[in-house]
Coordinates of C-alpha atoms and ligand atoms in Angstrom, one line a residue:
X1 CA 0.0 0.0 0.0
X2 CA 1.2 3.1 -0.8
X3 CA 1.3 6.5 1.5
X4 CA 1.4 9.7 0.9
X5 CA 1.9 12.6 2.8
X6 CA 0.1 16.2 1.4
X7 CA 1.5 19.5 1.1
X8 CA 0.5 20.7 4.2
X9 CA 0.9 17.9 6.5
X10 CA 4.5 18.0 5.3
X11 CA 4.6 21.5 5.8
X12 CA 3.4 20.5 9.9
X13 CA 6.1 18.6 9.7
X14 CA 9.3 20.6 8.8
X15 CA 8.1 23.3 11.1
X16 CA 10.9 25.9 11.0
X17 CA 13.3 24.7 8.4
X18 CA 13.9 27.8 7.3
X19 CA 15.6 28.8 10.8
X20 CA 17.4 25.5 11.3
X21 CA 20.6 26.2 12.7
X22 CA 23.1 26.3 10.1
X23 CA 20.5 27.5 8.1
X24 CA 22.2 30.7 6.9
X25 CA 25.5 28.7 5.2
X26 CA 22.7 27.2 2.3
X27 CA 19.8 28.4 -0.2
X28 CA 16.3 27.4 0.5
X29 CA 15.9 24.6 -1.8
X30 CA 19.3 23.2 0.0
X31 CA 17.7 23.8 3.7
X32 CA 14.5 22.2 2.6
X33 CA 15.8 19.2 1.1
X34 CA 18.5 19.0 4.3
X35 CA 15.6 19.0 6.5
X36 CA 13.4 16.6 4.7
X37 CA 16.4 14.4 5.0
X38 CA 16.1 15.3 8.7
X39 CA 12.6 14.1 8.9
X40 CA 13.8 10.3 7.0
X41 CA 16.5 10.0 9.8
X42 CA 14.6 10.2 12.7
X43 CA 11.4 8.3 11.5
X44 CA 9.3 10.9 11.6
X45 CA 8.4 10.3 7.8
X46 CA 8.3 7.0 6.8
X47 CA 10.2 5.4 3.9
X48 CA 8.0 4.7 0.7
X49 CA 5.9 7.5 1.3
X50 CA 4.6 9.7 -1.8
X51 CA 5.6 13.3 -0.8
X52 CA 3.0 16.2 -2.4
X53 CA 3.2 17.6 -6.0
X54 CA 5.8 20.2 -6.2
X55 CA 3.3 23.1 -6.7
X56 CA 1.5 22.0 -3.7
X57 CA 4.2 21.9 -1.8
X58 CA 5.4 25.5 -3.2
X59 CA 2.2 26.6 -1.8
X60 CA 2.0 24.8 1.3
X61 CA 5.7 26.4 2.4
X62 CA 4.9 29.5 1.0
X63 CA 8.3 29.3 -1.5
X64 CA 8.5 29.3 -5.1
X65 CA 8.0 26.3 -7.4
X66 CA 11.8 26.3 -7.9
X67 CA 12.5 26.3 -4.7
X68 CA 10.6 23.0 -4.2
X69 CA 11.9 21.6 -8.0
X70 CA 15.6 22.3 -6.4
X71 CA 14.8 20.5 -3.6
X72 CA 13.1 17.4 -5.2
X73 CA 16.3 17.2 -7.6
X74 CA 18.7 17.1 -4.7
X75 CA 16.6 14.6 -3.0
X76 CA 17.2 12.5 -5.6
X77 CA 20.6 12.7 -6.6
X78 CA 21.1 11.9 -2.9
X79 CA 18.7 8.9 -3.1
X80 CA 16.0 10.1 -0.9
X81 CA 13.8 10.4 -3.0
X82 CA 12.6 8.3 -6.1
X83 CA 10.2 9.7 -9.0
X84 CA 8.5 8.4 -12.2
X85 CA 6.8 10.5 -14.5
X86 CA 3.2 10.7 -14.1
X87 CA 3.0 8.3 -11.2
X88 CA 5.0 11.3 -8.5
X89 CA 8.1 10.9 -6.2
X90 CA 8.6 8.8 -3.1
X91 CA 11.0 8.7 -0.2
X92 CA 13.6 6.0 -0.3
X93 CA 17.1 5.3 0.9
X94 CA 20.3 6.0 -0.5
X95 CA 22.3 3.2 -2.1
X96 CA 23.9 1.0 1.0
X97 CA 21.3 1.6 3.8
X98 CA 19.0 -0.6 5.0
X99 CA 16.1 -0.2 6.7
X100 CA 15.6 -1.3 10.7
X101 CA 12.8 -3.0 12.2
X102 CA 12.5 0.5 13.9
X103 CA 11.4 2.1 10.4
X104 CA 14.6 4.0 10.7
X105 CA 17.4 3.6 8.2
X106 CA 20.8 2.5 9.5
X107 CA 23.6 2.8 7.5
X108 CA 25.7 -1.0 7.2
X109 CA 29.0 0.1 5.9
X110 CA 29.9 2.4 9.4
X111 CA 31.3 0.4 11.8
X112 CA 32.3 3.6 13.5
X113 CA 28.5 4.7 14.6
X114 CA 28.0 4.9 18.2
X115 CA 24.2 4.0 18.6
X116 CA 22.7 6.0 21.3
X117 CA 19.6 5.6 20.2
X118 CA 18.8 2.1 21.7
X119 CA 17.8 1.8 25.4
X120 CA 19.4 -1.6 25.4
X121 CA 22.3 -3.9 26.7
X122 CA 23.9 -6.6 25.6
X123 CA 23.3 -10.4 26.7
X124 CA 25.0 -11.3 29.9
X125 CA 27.7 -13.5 30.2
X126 CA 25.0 -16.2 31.3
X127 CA 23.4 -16.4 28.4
X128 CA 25.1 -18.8 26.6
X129 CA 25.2 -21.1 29.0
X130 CA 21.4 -20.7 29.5
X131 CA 21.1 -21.7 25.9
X132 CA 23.0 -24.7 25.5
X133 CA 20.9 -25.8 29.2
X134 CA 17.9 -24.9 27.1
X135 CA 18.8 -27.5 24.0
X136 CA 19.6 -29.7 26.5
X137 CA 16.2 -29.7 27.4
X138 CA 14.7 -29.5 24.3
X139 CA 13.8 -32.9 23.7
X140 CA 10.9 -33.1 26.3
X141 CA 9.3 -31.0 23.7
X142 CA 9.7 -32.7 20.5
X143 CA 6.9 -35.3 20.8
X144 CA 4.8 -32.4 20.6
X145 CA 3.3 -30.1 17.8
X146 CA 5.0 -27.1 20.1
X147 CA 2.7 -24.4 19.9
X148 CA 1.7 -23.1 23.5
X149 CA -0.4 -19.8 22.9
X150 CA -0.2 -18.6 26.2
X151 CA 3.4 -19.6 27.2
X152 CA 5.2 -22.7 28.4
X153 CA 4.0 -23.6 31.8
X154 CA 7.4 -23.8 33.6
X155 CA 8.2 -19.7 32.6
X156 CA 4.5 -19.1 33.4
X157 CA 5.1 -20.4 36.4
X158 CA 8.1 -18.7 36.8
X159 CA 7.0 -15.1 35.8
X160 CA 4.0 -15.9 38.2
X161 CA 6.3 -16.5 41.2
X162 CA 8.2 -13.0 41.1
X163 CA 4.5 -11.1 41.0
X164 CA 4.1 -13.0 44.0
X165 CA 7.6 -12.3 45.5
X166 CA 6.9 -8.4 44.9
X167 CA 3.6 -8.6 46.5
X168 CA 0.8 -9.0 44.2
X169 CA 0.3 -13.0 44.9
X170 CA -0.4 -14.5 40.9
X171 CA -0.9 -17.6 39.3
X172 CA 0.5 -18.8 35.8
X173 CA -2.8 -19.0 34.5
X174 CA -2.3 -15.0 34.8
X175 CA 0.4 -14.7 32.8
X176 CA 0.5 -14.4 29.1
X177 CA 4.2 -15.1 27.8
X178 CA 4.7 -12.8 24.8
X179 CA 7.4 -11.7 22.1
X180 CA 8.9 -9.4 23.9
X181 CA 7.4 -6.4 26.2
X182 CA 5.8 -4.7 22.9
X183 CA 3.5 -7.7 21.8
X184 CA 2.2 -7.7 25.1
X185 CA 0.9 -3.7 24.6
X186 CA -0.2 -4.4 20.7
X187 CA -2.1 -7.4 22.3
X188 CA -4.0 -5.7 24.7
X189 CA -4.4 -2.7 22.6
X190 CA -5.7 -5.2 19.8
X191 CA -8.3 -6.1 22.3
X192 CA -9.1 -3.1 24.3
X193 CA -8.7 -0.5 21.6
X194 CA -11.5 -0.1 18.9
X195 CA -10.6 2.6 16.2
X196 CA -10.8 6.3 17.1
X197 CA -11.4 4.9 21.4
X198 CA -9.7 7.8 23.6
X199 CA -6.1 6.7 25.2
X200 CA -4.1 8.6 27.3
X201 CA 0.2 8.1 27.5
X202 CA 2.7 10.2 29.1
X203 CA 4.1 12.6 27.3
X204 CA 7.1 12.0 26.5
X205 CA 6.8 8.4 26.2
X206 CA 7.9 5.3 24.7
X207 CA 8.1 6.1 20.7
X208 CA 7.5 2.4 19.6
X209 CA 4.1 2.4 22.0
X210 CA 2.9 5.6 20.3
X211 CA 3.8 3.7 17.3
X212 CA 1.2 0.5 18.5
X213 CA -1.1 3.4 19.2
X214 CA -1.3 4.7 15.6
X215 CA -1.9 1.1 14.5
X216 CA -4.8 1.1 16.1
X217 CA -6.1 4.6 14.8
X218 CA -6.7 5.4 19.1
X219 CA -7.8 9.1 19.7
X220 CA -4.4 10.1 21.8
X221 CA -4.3 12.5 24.7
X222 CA -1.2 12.9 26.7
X223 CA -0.1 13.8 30.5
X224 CA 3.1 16.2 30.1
X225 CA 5.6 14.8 32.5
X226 CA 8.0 17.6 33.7
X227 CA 11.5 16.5 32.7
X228 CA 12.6 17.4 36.3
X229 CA 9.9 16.4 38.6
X230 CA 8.0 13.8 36.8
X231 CA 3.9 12.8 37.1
X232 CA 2.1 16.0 38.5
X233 CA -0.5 13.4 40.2
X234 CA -3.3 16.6 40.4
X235 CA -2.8 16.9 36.4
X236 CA -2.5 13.2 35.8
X237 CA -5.7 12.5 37.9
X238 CA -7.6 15.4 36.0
X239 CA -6.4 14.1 32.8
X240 CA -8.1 10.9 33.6
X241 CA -11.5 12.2 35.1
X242 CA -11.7 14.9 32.0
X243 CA -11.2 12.7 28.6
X244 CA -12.2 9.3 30.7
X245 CA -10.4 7.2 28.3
X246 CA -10.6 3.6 26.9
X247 CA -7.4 3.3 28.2
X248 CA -4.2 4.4 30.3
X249 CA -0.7 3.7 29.5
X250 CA 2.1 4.2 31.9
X251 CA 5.5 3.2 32.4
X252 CA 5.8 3.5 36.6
X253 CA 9.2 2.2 36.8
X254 CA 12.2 4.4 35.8
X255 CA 10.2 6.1 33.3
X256 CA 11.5 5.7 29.2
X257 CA 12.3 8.5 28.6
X258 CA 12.5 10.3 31.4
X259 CA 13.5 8.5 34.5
X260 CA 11.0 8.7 36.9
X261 CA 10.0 6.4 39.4
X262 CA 6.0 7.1 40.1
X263 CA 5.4 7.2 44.2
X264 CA 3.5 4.6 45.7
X265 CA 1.2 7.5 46.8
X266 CA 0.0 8.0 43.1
X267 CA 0.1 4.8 42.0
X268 CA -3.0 4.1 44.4
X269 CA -4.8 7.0 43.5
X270 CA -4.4 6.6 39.4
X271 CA -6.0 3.0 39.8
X272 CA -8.7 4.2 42.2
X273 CA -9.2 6.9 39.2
X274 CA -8.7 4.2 36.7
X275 CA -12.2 2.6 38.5
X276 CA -13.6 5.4 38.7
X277 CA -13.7 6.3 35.1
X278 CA -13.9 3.2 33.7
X279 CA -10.2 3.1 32.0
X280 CA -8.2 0.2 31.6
X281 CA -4.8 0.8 33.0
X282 CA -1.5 -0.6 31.5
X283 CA 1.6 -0.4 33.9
X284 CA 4.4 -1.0 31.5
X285 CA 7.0 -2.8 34.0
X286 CA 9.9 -2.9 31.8
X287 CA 12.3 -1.1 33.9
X288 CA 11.0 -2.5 37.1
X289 CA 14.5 -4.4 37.7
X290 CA 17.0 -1.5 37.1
X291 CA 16.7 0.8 40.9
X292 CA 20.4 1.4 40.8
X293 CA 20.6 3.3 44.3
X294 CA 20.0 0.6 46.3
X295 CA 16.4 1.8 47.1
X296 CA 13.4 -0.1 48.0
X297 CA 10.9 0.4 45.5
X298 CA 7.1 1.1 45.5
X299 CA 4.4 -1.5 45.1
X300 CA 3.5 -2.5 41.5
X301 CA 0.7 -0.3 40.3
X302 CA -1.1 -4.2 40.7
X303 CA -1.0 -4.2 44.2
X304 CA -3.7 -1.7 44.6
X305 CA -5.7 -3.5 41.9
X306 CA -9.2 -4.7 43.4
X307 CA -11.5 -4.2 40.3
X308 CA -9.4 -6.0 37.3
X309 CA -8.9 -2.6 36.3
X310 CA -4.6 -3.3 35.8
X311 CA -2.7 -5.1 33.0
X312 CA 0.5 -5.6 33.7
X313 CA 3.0 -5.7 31.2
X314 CA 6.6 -6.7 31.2
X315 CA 9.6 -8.2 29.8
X316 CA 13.7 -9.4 29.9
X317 CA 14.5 -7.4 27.5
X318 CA 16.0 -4.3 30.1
X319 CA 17.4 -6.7 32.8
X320 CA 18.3 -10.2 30.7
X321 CA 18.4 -9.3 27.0
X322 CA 16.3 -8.3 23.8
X323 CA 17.1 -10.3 21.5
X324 CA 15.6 -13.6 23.7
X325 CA 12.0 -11.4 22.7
X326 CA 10.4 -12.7 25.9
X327 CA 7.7 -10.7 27.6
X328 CA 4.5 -11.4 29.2
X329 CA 1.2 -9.9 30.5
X330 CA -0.4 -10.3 33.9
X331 CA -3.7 -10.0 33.9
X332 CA -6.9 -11.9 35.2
X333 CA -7.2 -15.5 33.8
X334 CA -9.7 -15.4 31.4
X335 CA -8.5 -11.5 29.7
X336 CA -5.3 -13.6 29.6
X337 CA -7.3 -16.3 27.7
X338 CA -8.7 -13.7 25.2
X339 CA -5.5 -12.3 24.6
X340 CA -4.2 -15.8 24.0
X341 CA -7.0 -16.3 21.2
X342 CA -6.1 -13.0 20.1
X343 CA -2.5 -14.0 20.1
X344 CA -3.3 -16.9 17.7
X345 CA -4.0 -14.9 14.6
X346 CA -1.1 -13.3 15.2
X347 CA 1.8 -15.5 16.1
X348 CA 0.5 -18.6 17.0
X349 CA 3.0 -18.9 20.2
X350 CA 6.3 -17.9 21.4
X351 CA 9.3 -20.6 20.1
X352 CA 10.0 -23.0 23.0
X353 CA 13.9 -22.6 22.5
X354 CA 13.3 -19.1 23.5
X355 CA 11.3 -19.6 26.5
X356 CA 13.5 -22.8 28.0
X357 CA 16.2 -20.1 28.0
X358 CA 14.2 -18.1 30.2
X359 CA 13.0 -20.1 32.5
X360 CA 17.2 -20.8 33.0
X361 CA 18.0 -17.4 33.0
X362 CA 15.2 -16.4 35.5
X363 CA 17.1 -19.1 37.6
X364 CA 20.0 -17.5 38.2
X365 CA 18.0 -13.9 38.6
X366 CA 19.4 -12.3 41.6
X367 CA 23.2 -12.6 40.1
X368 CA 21.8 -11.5 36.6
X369 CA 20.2 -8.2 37.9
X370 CA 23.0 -7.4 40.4
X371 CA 25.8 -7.2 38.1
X372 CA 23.7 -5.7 35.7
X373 CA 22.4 -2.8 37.7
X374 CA 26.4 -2.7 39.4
X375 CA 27.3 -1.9 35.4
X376 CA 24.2 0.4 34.7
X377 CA 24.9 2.3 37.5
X378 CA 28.7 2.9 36.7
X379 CA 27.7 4.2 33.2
X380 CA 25.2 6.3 34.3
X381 CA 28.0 7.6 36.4
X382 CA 30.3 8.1 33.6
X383 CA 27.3 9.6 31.2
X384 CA 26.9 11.7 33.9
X385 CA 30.4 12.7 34.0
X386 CA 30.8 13.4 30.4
X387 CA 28.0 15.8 30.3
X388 CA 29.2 17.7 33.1
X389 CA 32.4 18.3 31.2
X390 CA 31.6 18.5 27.7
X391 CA 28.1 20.0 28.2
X392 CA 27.4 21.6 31.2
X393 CA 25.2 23.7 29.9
X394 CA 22.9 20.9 29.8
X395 CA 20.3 19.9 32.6
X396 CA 19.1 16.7 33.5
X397 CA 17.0 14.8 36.6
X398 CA 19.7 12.3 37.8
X399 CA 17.4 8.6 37.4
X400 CA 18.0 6.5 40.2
X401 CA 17.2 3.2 37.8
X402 CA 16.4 2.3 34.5
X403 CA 18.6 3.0 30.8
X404 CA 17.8 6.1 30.4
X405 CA 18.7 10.2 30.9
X406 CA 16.3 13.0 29.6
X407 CA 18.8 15.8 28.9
X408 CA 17.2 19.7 28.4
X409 CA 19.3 20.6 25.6
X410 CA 20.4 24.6 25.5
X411 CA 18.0 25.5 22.8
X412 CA 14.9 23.9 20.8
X413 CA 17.9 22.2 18.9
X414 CA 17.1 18.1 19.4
X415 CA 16.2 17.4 15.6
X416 CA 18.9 19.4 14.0
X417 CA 21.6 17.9 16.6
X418 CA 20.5 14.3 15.7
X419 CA 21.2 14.9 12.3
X420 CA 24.4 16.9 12.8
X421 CA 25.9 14.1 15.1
X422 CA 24.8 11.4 12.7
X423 CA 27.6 13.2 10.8
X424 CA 29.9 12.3 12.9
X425 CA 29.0 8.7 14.0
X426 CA 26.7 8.9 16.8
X427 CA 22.7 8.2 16.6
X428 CA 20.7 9.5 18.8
X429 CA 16.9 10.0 19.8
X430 CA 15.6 13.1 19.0
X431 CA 13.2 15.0 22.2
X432 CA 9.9 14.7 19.1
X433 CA 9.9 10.7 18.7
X434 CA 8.9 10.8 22.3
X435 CA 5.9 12.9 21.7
X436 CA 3.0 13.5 19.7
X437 CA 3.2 16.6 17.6
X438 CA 6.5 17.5 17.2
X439 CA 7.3 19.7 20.0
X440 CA 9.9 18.3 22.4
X441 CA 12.5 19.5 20.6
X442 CA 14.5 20.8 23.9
X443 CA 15.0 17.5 24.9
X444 CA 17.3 14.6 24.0
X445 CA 17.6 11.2 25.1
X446 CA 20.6 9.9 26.2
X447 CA 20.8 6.0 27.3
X448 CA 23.7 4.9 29.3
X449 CA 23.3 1.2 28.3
X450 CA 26.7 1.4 25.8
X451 CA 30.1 0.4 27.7
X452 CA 31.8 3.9 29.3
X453 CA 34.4 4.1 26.7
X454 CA 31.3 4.9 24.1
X455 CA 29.4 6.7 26.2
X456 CA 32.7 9.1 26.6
X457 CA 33.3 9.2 22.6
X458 CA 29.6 9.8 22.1
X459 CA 29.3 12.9 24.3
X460 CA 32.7 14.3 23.1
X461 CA 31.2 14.0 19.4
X462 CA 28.0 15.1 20.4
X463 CA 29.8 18.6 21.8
X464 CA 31.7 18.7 18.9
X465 CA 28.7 18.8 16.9
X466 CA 26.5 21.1 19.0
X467 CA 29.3 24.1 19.4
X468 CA 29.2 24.2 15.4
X469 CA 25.8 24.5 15.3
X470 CA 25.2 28.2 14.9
X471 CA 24.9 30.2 17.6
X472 CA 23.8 33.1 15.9
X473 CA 20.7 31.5 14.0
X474 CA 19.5 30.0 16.7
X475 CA 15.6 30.8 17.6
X476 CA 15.2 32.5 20.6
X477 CA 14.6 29.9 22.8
X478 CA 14.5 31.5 26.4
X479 CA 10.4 31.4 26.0
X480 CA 9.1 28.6 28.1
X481 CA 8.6 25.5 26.5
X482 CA 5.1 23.9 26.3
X483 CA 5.5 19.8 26.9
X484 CA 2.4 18.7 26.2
Ligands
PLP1 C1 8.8 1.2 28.0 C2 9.1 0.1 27.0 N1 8.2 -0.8 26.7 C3 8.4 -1.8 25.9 C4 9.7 -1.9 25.3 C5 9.9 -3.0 24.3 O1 10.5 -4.1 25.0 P1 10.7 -5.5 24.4 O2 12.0 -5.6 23.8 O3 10.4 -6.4 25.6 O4 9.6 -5.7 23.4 C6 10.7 -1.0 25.6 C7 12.0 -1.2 25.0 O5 12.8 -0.2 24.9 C8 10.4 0.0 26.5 O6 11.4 0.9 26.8

């Protein structure tokens, strides 16, 4: 199927490309096409998409035809952009990129690029031993066809066991094992969420949710987090009574982006308000291993469940690693049942290598998640340290778990960073793929999953970058920012 984006939705979505920083070294068509190049690296137009006739276009930015013509011919000798007579122009990829699961485009051929744009480690050192363990096992399972829609019994049972540890007693009849922490939210959203039902997210939030969201055509409203003092529980709650949505989705636990650990304090009122209004909440969990201060933590948002109002969703992606794609939902036995029917068009079942490796892996948990929050916490330190030095003019809530640091940048400069640092070998997440509407763009996220020597490299580079941006053409960015 083929997209396409019209002249002034495109127009929304370059926003102030004629004042990008830099702006003043090139002509228009140049700064136009640089910044629809802009809008292909950081995901915010999709690949394949059929951008608008060049006269609507022209009109939509208020520029002359040639302006846009320029800019459509540069496109292409670039390769972002592919046209056939009669039949328009589409975005595509320069020779020798490929496209990510992510939508983005990732160059192959640098070996050099630091990725900071994934919130992510790599496997532990137990891994591999859970695996071969795993085939070891294997055979018990090869008598049968192999398909288990709602998850092998024995990591059920496992999953089941730590709710119960943390205080919310469950049963493995109440878990749902998953492809990772995401099917669980596309699942429940496939059930909970008709087209055009009203959901509120944080803002900013997880892009890839926002991105199972728009899948499902919801009707989005948002609760702005501050970057420095997180949930403002009045708001939140008000939020909640005012749109009464179909549905809530939060992340409690060391907050992606920002941080933010949500006090017990509110998470008993939002599910009291959750009742009230007749919203399904979803607690995304999948931080809920990583304090990295020693601290106890709150309750899950389950705990003060009495209605089946909570679906709890969660993964070893953060703690264990991503690539096993295991994840699960908790939620009453027969929703998990109906997810697990839902499931079935979908998938059919998680691969019982996969889940044999878990149970193994969730074995030997308390070593896992020590060393691994012992490491997090040291890089955290050393991201830290490097911003101090190399950008101090930066500001930033210091997390006390989780992957990730929401830095305020010095300016409205996120987007236009991202693609000068790409420059120089270092991806990064833009402040507006964690929102809605394009706005964010003070913010940047930083994750401090990479080993310390990257982290260093990645922050010197990115300082580099940012003190040639230019000063002078910056837009006056001293008015207060509105985070929706
Ligand atoms: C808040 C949040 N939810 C879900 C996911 C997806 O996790 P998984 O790899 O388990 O699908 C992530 C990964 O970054 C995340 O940060």
């Amino acid at each position: 199927m083929t997209t396409s984006v019209r002249g002034g939705q495109l127009a929304r979505l370059l926003g102030q490309w004629h004042s990008l920083p830099g702006r003043h070294r090139s002509p228009d068509y140049a700064a136009l096409a640089g910044a629809v190049r802009g809008l292909l690296t950081d995901g915010r137009l999709p690949l394949g998409v059929r951008l608008p006739a060049e006269r609507e276009l022209a009109e939509a930015l208020a520029v002359s035809r040639t302006t846009v013509t320029a800019a459509y011919r540069s496109l292409r000798e670039t390769g972002h952009l592919t046209s056939r007579r009669g039949a328009g122009s589409w975005t595509t990829l320069p020779n020798g990129h490929r496209v990510a699961s992510s939508g983005l485009w990732t160059p192959d051929d640098d070996l050099d690029m630091i990725d900071m744009g994934v919130a992510a480690s790599a496997a532990p050192v137990e891994l591999v031993p859970a695996a071969r363990a795993a085939a070891d096992e294997l055979p018990r399972f090869l008598g049968t066809a192999g398909y288990h829609p709602t998850g092998l019994m024995e990591l059920r049972d496992a999953v089941a066991a730590a709710y119960t540890a943390r205080g919310v007693p469950t049963s493995a009849e109440q878990i749902l094992i998953t492809s990772g922490t995401q099917q669980a939210l596309d699942l429940v959203l496939r059930l909970s969420v008709p087209a055009g039902a009203s959901v509120l997210v944080e803002s900013p939030t997880y892009p890839n949710a926002l991105a199972a969201l728009a899948a499902r055509r919801a009707r989005i409203s948002t609760h702005g987090l501050d970057a420095a003092t997180g949930w403002d529980g009045e708001l939140l709650l008000a939020a909640m009574r005012q749109t009464r949505p179909r549905l809530a989705y939060v992340i409690p636990e060391f907050q992606n982006p920002t941080g933010h650990l949500m006090p017990a304090a509110l998470r008993e009122r939002l599910v009291a308000a959750a009742h009230a209004t007749g919203t399904e909440l979803v607690a995304d969990e999948s931080f809920v291993d990583l304090p990295l201060n020693g601290e106890a933590m709150p309750p899950p948002v389950a705990v003060f469940d009495r209605h089946s109002r909570v679906v709890t969703i969660g993964g070893m992606s953060k703690a264990y690693w991503g690539g096993l794609r295991i994840g699960w939902v908790r939620a009453s036995a027969p929703l998990v049942q109906r997810l697990a029917a839902l499931r079935v068009g979908v998938d059919m079942a998680s691969p019982v290598l996969e889940q044999l490796v878990a149970v193994h892996l969730l074995q030997d948990a308390p070593s896992i998640v020590a060393v691994r929050r012992a490491q997090l916490a040291a890089r955290r330190d050393t991201l830290i340290e490097a911003l101090r030095e190399h950008l101090p003019e930066w500001r930033f809530f210091v997390p006390s778990g989780g992957v990730t640091l929401w830095a305020e940048l010095d300016g409205p400069i996120s987007s236009a960073l991202a693609r000068a640092a790409e420059d120089v070998g270092v991806r990064l997440a833009p402040g507006p793929r964690f929102g809605l509407d394009g706005t964010l763009e003070r913010f940047v996220r930083l994750p401090f999953s990479l080993p310390p020597d990257d982290l260093i490299e990645a922050i010197r580079r990115i300082a580099s970058v940012r003190h040639d941006l230019d000063r002078a053409a910056r837009p006056a960015w001293r008015t207060p920012a509105v985070i929706t």
